[in-house]
Amino acid sequence: MNKIQRNRLVDSGFKYVGIFCTFFGIVMLLIFIGNILADGLSRIDWDFLTNLPSRRAAKAGILTAWTGTAWILGLTAIISIPLGVAAGIYLQEYGKKNRLAYIIELNIANLAGVPSIIYGLLGLEIFVRVLHFGGSLLAGAFTLALLILPIIIVATREALKAVPNSLREASYGMGATKWQTIWDQILPAASGGILTGIILALSRAVGETAPLIVIGALAYVPFVPTTPMDEFTVLPIQIFNWVSRPQADFLVNGAAAIIILLILTFIMNGVAVYLRNKWQKKISW
């Protein structure tokens, strides 16, 4: 067997290994989702969405969990989106391309892969102990904002990079300032990629549990939060609380809550895919 035949054999083998791995992953995912649907679909009703947590599984609901998730998601978006997009614009459009900029860019990319528990410890020290926010919604939102900021910054920079320099040069040639060019030309052209990155970052935040547990989010909250300084729980923590109990009825509740969380995540990811495809169709360069 010569070298060319060996390379073809390796290529063919890698293709079949890839097909097997993909098929295996899809089958496992379908089995997992099928079991969740079989266990929890019958439990989902209006009472389940509007009832407070209870020691009786049949009366327990996720009202405080999904309202806490909504609060956390909204506050995290308010904090992280302006900071992340502004940082991405500065690094790409204004920042000098020197060694310091390279180090900053490298560290931002590395921060996107840091385990979420590290951000929880950072949030515990800064927001809970130093700033005295306690185990509040605001402390949780700031912690998750730190978690997803690198993702938003990287996504913003990549979207801005995709805009051709000819668009900038044409705007400058018409007498526009740098900020006018960015605001009126570059950002509209890159908006699809930026929005996609933001939604995917928020999709990660909505499923995080470890950082919120570290800062003191509660597993049982008997009231709906009404201000950013209230204590809270979220869907992932509620799910963890239910599935850790030995009673079978609470396992059914946990499966139902997982379905709600999956629906929320799939909707957010679907919106991201739609925006990306819509943005790509508008690109004419």
mmCIF file of C-alpha atoms in Angstrom:
data_model
loop_
_atom_site.group_PDB
_atom_site.id
_atom_site.type_symbol
_atom_site.label_atom_id
_atom_site.label_comp_id
_atom_site.label_asym_id
_atom_site.label_seq_id
_atom_site.Cartn_x
_atom_site.Cartn_y
_atom_site.Cartn_z
ATOM 1 C CA MET A 1 0.000 0.000 0.000
ATOM 2 C CA ASN A 2 1.500 3.279 -1.094
ATOM 3 C CA LYS A 3 1.165 6.649 0.643
ATOM 4 C CA ILE A 4 -1.728 7.862 -1.519
ATOM 5 C CA GLN A 5 -3.802 4.732 -0.829
ATOM 6 C CA ARG A 6 -3.054 4.964 2.880
ATOM 7 C CA ASN A 7 -4.178 8.609 2.984
ATOM 8 C CA ARG A 8 -7.404 7.717 1.168
ATOM 9 C CA LEU A 9 -8.033 4.906 3.648
ATOM 10 C CA VAL A 10 -7.466 7.273 6.570
ATOM 11 C CA ASP A 11 -9.813 9.852 5.031
ATOM 12 C CA SER A 12 -12.497 7.222 4.496
ATOM 13 C CA GLY A 13 -12.073 5.887 8.030
ATOM 14 C CA PHE A 14 -12.312 9.372 9.535
ATOM 15 C CA LYS A 15 -15.521 10.030 7.616
ATOM 16 C CA TYR A 16 -17.197 6.923 9.005
ATOM 17 C CA VAL A 17 -15.954 7.665 12.524
ATOM 18 C CA GLY A 18 -17.439 11.140 12.241
ATOM 19 C CA ILE A 19 -20.756 9.749 10.991
ATOM 20 C CA PHE A 20 -20.856 7.247 13.860
ATOM 21 C CA CYS A 21 -20.099 9.906 16.488
ATOM 22 C CA THR A 22 -22.746 12.234 15.070
ATOM 23 C CA PHE A 23 -25.340 9.465 14.926
ATOM 24 C CA PHE A 24 -24.474 8.334 18.464
ATOM 25 C CA GLY A 25 -24.815 11.858 19.821
ATOM 26 C CA ILE A 26 -28.173 12.392 18.094
ATOM 27 C CA VAL A 27 -29.529 9.067 19.352
ATOM 28 C CA MET A 28 -28.459 9.810 22.944
ATOM 29 C CA LEU A 29 -30.008 13.270 22.728
ATOM 30 C CA LEU A 30 -33.292 11.875 21.402
ATOM 31 C CA ILE A 31 -33.377 9.235 24.146
ATOM 32 C CA PHE A 32 -32.721 11.892 26.781
ATOM 33 C CA ILE A 33 -35.372 14.290 25.444
ATOM 34 C CA GLY A 34 -37.838 11.424 24.952
ATOM 35 C CA ASN A 35 -37.486 10.321 28.578
ATOM 36 C CA ILE A 36 -37.891 13.894 29.790
ATOM 37 C CA LEU A 37 -41.027 14.387 27.675
ATOM 38 C CA ALA A 38 -42.518 11.070 28.771
ATOM 39 C CA ASP A 39 -41.957 11.889 32.448
ATOM 40 C CA GLY A 40 -42.844 15.568 32.587
ATOM 41 C CA LEU A 41 -45.164 16.526 29.735
ATOM 42 C CA SER A 42 -48.328 15.460 31.560
ATOM 43 C CA ARG A 43 -47.355 17.623 34.561
ATOM 44 C CA ILE A 44 -47.238 20.895 32.639
ATOM 45 C CA ASP A 45 -50.411 22.933 33.080
ATOM 46 C CA TRP A 46 -51.418 26.418 34.124
ATOM 47 C CA ASP A 47 -51.273 25.568 37.836
ATOM 48 C CA PHE A 48 -47.708 24.285 37.455
ATOM 49 C CA LEU A 49 -46.673 27.630 35.940
ATOM 50 C CA THR A 50 -48.496 29.809 38.480
ATOM 51 C CA ASN A 51 -48.174 27.913 41.776
ATOM 52 C CA LEU A 52 -45.550 28.653 44.413
ATOM 53 C CA PRO A 53 -43.125 25.931 45.557
ATOM 54 C CA SER A 54 -44.591 23.451 47.984
ATOM 55 C CA ARG A 55 -43.586 20.423 50.016
ATOM 56 C CA ARG A 56 -46.408 18.556 48.293
ATOM 57 C CA ALA A 57 -45.267 17.654 44.794
ATOM 58 C CA ALA A 58 -48.781 17.733 43.320
ATOM 59 C CA LYS A 59 -49.230 21.389 44.336
ATOM 60 C CA ALA A 60 -45.678 22.605 43.688
ATOM 61 C CA GLY A 61 -45.132 25.052 40.857
ATOM 62 C CA ILE A 62 -42.368 27.071 39.222
ATOM 63 C CA LEU A 63 -43.767 30.608 39.544
ATOM 64 C CA THR A 64 -40.875 31.908 41.636
ATOM 65 C CA ALA A 65 -38.341 30.030 39.489
ATOM 66 C CA TRP A 66 -39.428 31.314 36.085
ATOM 67 C CA THR A 67 -40.008 34.863 37.349
ATOM 68 C CA GLY A 68 -36.540 34.787 38.922
ATOM 69 C CA THR A 69 -35.127 33.538 35.625
ATOM 70 C CA ALA A 70 -36.898 36.367 33.782
ATOM 71 C CA TRP A 71 -35.526 38.932 36.237
ATOM 72 C CA ILE A 72 -31.995 37.550 35.985
ATOM 73 C CA LEU A 73 -32.144 37.402 32.185
ATOM 74 C CA GLY A 74 -33.409 40.973 31.897
ATOM 75 C CA LEU A 75 -30.921 42.470 34.355
ATOM 76 C CA THR A 76 -28.038 40.521 32.839
ATOM 77 C CA ALA A 77 -28.950 41.792 29.377
ATOM 78 C CA ILE A 78 -29.184 45.404 30.602
ATOM 79 C CA ILE A 79 -25.739 45.170 32.211
ATOM 80 C CA SER A 80 -23.806 43.080 29.698
ATOM 81 C CA ILE A 81 -25.068 44.206 26.279
ATOM 82 C CA PRO A 82 -23.995 47.885 26.423
ATOM 83 C CA LEU A 83 -20.650 47.035 28.023
ATOM 84 C CA GLY A 84 -19.902 44.113 25.703
ATOM 85 C CA VAL A 85 -20.876 45.868 22.468
ATOM 86 C CA ALA A 86 -19.058 49.074 23.464
ATOM 87 C CA ALA A 87 -15.903 47.132 24.358
ATOM 88 C CA GLY A 88 -16.051 45.229 21.070
ATOM 89 C CA ILE A 89 -16.451 48.470 19.091
ATOM 90 C CA TYR A 90 -13.527 50.102 20.882
ATOM 91 C CA LEU A 91 -11.180 47.150 20.477
ATOM 92 C CA GLN A 92 -11.999 46.727 16.784
ATOM 93 C CA GLU A 93 -12.484 50.298 15.573
ATOM 94 C CA TYR A 94 -10.550 52.540 17.962
ATOM 95 C CA GLY A 95 -7.928 50.471 19.755
ATOM 96 C CA LYS A 96 -4.342 50.506 18.532
ATOM 97 C CA LYS A 97 -2.946 47.262 17.156
ATOM 98 C CA ASN A 98 0.042 46.815 19.443
ATOM 99 C CA ARG A 99 1.374 44.221 21.868
ATOM 100 C CA LEU A 100 -0.870 45.394 24.710
ATOM 101 C CA ALA A 101 -3.944 45.106 22.488
ATOM 102 C CA TYR A 102 -2.879 41.589 21.495
ATOM 103 C CA ILE A 103 -2.546 40.580 25.166
ATOM 104 C CA ILE A 104 -5.981 42.034 25.965
ATOM 105 C CA GLU A 105 -7.584 40.238 23.014
ATOM 106 C CA LEU A 106 -5.941 36.960 23.987
ATOM 107 C CA ASN A 107 -7.154 37.235 27.573
ATOM 108 C CA ILE A 108 -10.712 38.076 26.492
ATOM 109 C CA ALA A 109 -10.755 34.988 24.286
ATOM 110 C CA ASN A 110 -9.420 32.881 27.172
ATOM 111 C CA LEU A 111 -11.998 34.287 29.606
ATOM 112 C CA ALA A 112 -14.777 32.896 27.409
ATOM 113 C CA GLY A 113 -13.586 29.394 28.337
ATOM 114 C CA VAL A 114 -13.145 29.888 32.093
ATOM 115 C CA PRO A 115 -15.364 27.553 34.184
ATOM 116 C CA SER A 116 -18.479 29.325 35.410
ATOM 117 C CA ILE A 117 -17.776 28.447 39.047
ATOM 118 C CA ILE A 118 -14.793 30.838 38.932
ATOM 119 C CA TYR A 119 -17.120 33.694 38.031
ATOM 120 C CA GLY A 120 -19.323 32.636 40.930
ATOM 121 C CA LEU A 121 -16.402 32.961 43.351
ATOM 122 C CA LEU A 122 -15.521 36.344 41.848
ATOM 123 C CA GLY A 123 -19.127 37.511 42.193
ATOM 124 C CA LEU A 124 -19.248 36.260 45.787
ATOM 125 C CA GLU A 125 -16.235 38.350 46.756
ATOM 126 C CA ILE A 126 -17.013 41.538 44.797
ATOM 127 C CA PHE A 127 -20.784 41.856 44.651
ATOM 128 C CA VAL A 128 -21.882 39.954 47.764
ATOM 129 C CA ARG A 129 -19.134 40.790 50.274
ATOM 130 C CA VAL A 130 -17.499 44.013 49.074
ATOM 131 C CA LEU A 131 -20.517 45.804 47.576
ATOM 132 C CA HIS A 132 -22.953 44.184 50.053
ATOM 133 C CA PHE A 133 -25.555 43.191 47.472
ATOM 134 C CA GLY A 134 -26.157 39.934 49.329
ATOM 135 C CA GLY A 135 -27.825 37.012 47.580
ATOM 136 C CA SER A 136 -29.944 39.376 45.491
ATOM 137 C CA LEU A 137 -31.017 39.440 41.859
ATOM 138 C CA LEU A 138 -28.574 42.285 41.248
ATOM 139 C CA ALA A 139 -25.609 40.266 42.510
ATOM 140 C CA GLY A 140 -26.654 37.328 40.317
ATOM 141 C CA ALA A 141 -27.096 39.550 37.265
ATOM 142 C CA PHE A 142 -23.692 41.188 37.670
ATOM 143 C CA THR A 143 -22.066 37.770 38.102
ATOM 144 C CA LEU A 144 -23.686 36.347 34.969
ATOM 145 C CA ALA A 145 -22.869 39.567 33.094
ATOM 146 C CA LEU A 146 -19.188 38.957 33.839
ATOM 147 C CA LEU A 147 -19.637 35.394 32.605
ATOM 148 C CA ILE A 148 -21.040 36.332 29.189
ATOM 149 C CA LEU A 149 -19.162 39.605 28.582
ATOM 150 C CA PRO A 150 -16.238 37.873 26.791
ATOM 151 C CA ILE A 151 -18.682 36.058 24.490
ATOM 152 C CA ILE A 152 -20.451 39.306 23.542
ATOM 153 C CA ILE A 153 -17.154 41.141 23.013
ATOM 154 C CA VAL A 154 -15.768 38.416 20.750
ATOM 155 C CA ALA A 155 -19.030 38.167 18.793
ATOM 156 C CA THR A 156 -19.150 41.945 18.324
ATOM 157 C CA ARG A 157 -15.578 42.071 17.089
ATOM 158 C CA GLU A 158 -16.084 39.234 14.634
ATOM 159 C CA ALA A 159 -19.247 40.862 13.272
ATOM 160 C CA LEU A 160 -17.421 44.179 12.813
ATOM 161 C CA LYS A 161 -14.501 42.427 11.126
ATOM 162 C CA ALA A 162 -16.887 40.961 8.561
ATOM 163 C CA VAL A 163 -17.849 44.454 7.361
ATOM 164 C CA PRO A 164 -15.559 45.318 4.399
ATOM 165 C CA ASN A 165 -13.238 48.313 4.635
ATOM 166 C CA SER A 166 -14.694 49.663 1.391
ATOM 167 C CA LEU A 167 -17.846 50.606 3.333
ATOM 168 C CA ARG A 168 -15.763 52.585 5.814
ATOM 169 C CA GLU A 169 -13.735 54.269 3.076
ATOM 170 C CA ALA A 170 -16.879 55.243 1.168
ATOM 171 C CA SER A 171 -18.349 56.794 4.305
ATOM 172 C CA TYR A 172 -15.144 58.727 5.045
ATOM 173 C CA GLY A 173 -15.061 59.871 1.428
ATOM 174 C CA MET A 174 -18.519 61.412 1.848
ATOM 175 C CA GLY A 175 -17.212 63.465 4.788
ATOM 176 C CA ALA A 176 -18.593 61.395 7.673
ATOM 177 C CA THR A 177 -16.733 61.275 10.964
ATOM 178 C CA LYS A 178 -15.474 58.022 12.463
ATOM 179 C CA TRP A 179 -18.392 57.766 14.900
ATOM 180 C CA GLN A 180 -20.935 58.632 12.182
ATOM 181 C CA THR A 181 -19.444 55.871 10.048
ATOM 182 C CA ILE A 182 -19.637 53.356 12.898
ATOM 183 C CA TRP A 183 -23.168 54.320 13.986
ATOM 184 C CA ASP A 184 -24.812 54.790 10.585
ATOM 185 C CA GLN A 185 -22.940 52.271 8.417
ATOM 186 C CA ILE A 186 -20.907 49.647 10.265
ATOM 187 C CA LEU A 187 -23.237 48.803 13.148
ATOM 188 C CA PRO A 188 -26.335 48.329 10.927
ATOM 189 C CA ALA A 189 -24.300 46.073 8.636
ATOM 190 C CA ALA A 190 -22.970 44.039 11.574
ATOM 191 C CA SER A 191 -26.189 44.032 13.637
ATOM 192 C CA GLY A 192 -27.190 40.477 12.692
ATOM 193 C CA GLY A 193 -23.914 38.972 13.872
ATOM 194 C CA ILE A 194 -23.917 41.066 17.036
ATOM 195 C CA LEU A 195 -27.494 40.085 17.920
ATOM 196 C CA THR A 196 -26.714 36.433 17.271
ATOM 197 C CA GLY A 197 -23.765 36.561 19.677
ATOM 198 C CA ILE A 198 -25.841 38.358 22.314
ATOM 199 C CA ILE A 199 -28.682 35.833 22.176
ATOM 200 C CA LEU A 200 -26.321 32.859 22.321
ATOM 201 C CA ALA A 201 -24.541 34.436 25.297
ATOM 202 C CA LEU A 202 -27.859 34.966 27.105
ATOM 203 C CA SER A 203 -28.822 31.377 26.264
ATOM 204 C CA ARG A 204 -25.750 30.246 28.161
ATOM 205 C CA ALA A 205 -26.564 32.527 31.090
ATOM 206 C CA VAL A 206 -30.132 31.249 31.427
ATOM 207 C CA GLY A 207 -28.910 27.705 32.073
ATOM 208 C CA GLU A 208 -26.128 28.491 34.538
ATOM 209 C CA THR A 209 -26.468 27.184 38.079
ATOM 210 C CA ALA A 210 -23.049 27.037 39.736
ATOM 211 C CA PRO A 211 -22.316 30.809 39.876
ATOM 212 C CA LEU A 212 -25.756 31.562 41.326
ATOM 213 C CA ILE A 213 -25.457 28.866 43.980
ATOM 214 C CA VAL A 214 -22.060 30.257 45.010
ATOM 215 C CA ILE A 215 -23.378 33.815 45.483
ATOM 216 C CA GLY A 216 -26.252 32.540 47.611
ATOM 217 C CA ALA A 217 -29.272 31.999 45.368
ATOM 218 C CA LEU A 218 -31.893 30.004 47.265
ATOM 219 C CA ALA A 219 -33.373 26.630 46.427
ATOM 220 C CA TYR A 220 -36.691 27.568 48.049
ATOM 221 C CA VAL A 221 -38.240 31.027 47.668
ATOM 222 C CA PRO A 222 -41.891 31.398 48.790
ATOM 223 C CA PHE A 223 -42.429 34.782 47.094
ATOM 224 C CA VAL A 224 -42.127 36.391 43.673
ATOM 225 C CA PRO A 225 -39.248 38.913 43.495
ATOM 226 C CA THR A 226 -40.394 42.482 42.850
ATOM 227 C CA THR A 227 -37.142 44.493 43.083
ATOM 228 C CA PRO A 228 -33.532 43.841 41.995
ATOM 229 C CA MET A 229 -32.474 43.560 45.648
ATOM 230 C CA ASP A 230 -34.840 40.657 46.436
ATOM 231 C CA GLU A 231 -33.657 37.122 47.020
ATOM 232 C CA PHE A 232 -34.413 34.721 44.208
ATOM 233 C CA THR A 233 -34.247 31.305 42.666
ATOM 234 C CA VAL A 234 -34.063 30.262 39.010
ATOM 235 C CA LEU A 235 -35.228 27.301 36.975
ATOM 236 C CA PRO A 236 -31.909 25.362 37.016
ATOM 237 C CA ILE A 237 -31.705 25.601 40.823
ATOM 238 C CA GLN A 238 -35.356 24.569 41.195
ATOM 239 C CA ILE A 239 -34.733 21.601 38.916
ATOM 240 C CA PHE A 240 -31.678 20.599 40.961
ATOM 241 C CA ASN A 241 -33.700 20.864 44.169
ATOM 242 C CA TRP A 242 -36.451 18.596 42.848
ATOM 243 C CA VAL A 243 -34.323 15.912 41.199
ATOM 244 C CA SER A 244 -32.175 15.594 44.331
ATOM 245 C CA ARG A 245 -35.221 14.438 46.322
ATOM 246 C CA PRO A 246 -36.021 10.729 46.558
ATOM 247 C CA GLN A 247 -39.776 11.094 45.965
ATOM 248 C CA ALA A 248 -40.831 10.094 42.454
ATOM 249 C CA ASP A 249 -43.408 12.896 42.208
ATOM 250 C CA PHE A 250 -40.694 15.523 42.584
ATOM 251 C CA LEU A 251 -38.722 13.838 39.804
ATOM 252 C CA VAL A 252 -41.767 14.340 37.564
ATOM 253 C CA ASN A 253 -41.824 18.012 38.555
ATOM 254 C CA GLY A 254 -38.147 18.278 37.722
ATOM 255 C CA ALA A 255 -38.739 16.756 34.272
ATOM 256 C CA ALA A 256 -41.543 19.252 33.621
ATOM 257 C CA ALA A 257 -39.324 22.165 34.644
ATOM 258 C CA ILE A 258 -36.573 20.842 32.349
ATOM 259 C CA ILE A 259 -39.049 20.924 29.450
ATOM 260 C CA ILE A 260 -39.859 24.579 30.189
ATOM 261 C CA LEU A 261 -36.160 25.448 30.342
ATOM 262 C CA LEU A 262 -35.464 23.564 27.095
ATOM 263 C CA ILE A 263 -38.302 25.398 25.344
ATOM 264 C CA LEU A 264 -36.885 28.743 26.491
ATOM 265 C CA THR A 265 -33.385 27.791 25.329
ATOM 266 C CA PHE A 266 -34.582 26.453 21.966
ATOM 267 C CA ILE A 267 -36.592 29.627 21.346
ATOM 268 C CA MET A 268 -33.583 31.834 22.059
ATOM 269 C CA ASN A 269 -31.298 29.749 19.859
ATOM 270 C CA GLY A 270 -33.936 29.654 17.122
ATOM 271 C CA VAL A 271 -34.148 33.454 17.170
ATOM 272 C CA ALA A 272 -30.352 33.609 16.896
ATOM 273 C CA VAL A 273 -30.347 31.302 13.866
ATOM 274 C CA TYR A 274 -33.158 33.306 12.240
ATOM 275 C CA LEU A 275 -31.328 36.607 12.742
ATOM 276 C CA ARG A 276 -28.092 35.150 11.403
ATOM 277 C CA ASN A 277 -29.762 33.805 8.256
ATOM 278 C CA LYS A 278 -31.687 37.040 7.732
ATOM 279 C CA TRP A 279 -28.473 39.057 8.122
ATOM 280 C CA GLN A 280 -26.559 36.828 5.709
ATOM 281 C CA LYS A 281 -29.242 37.256 3.039
ATOM 282 C CA LYS A 282 -28.862 41.013 3.244
ATOM 283 C CA ILE A 283 -25.100 40.888 2.679
ATOM 284 C CA SER A 284 -24.258 41.905 -0.866
ATOM 285 C CA TRP A 285 -20.488 42.247 -0.599
#
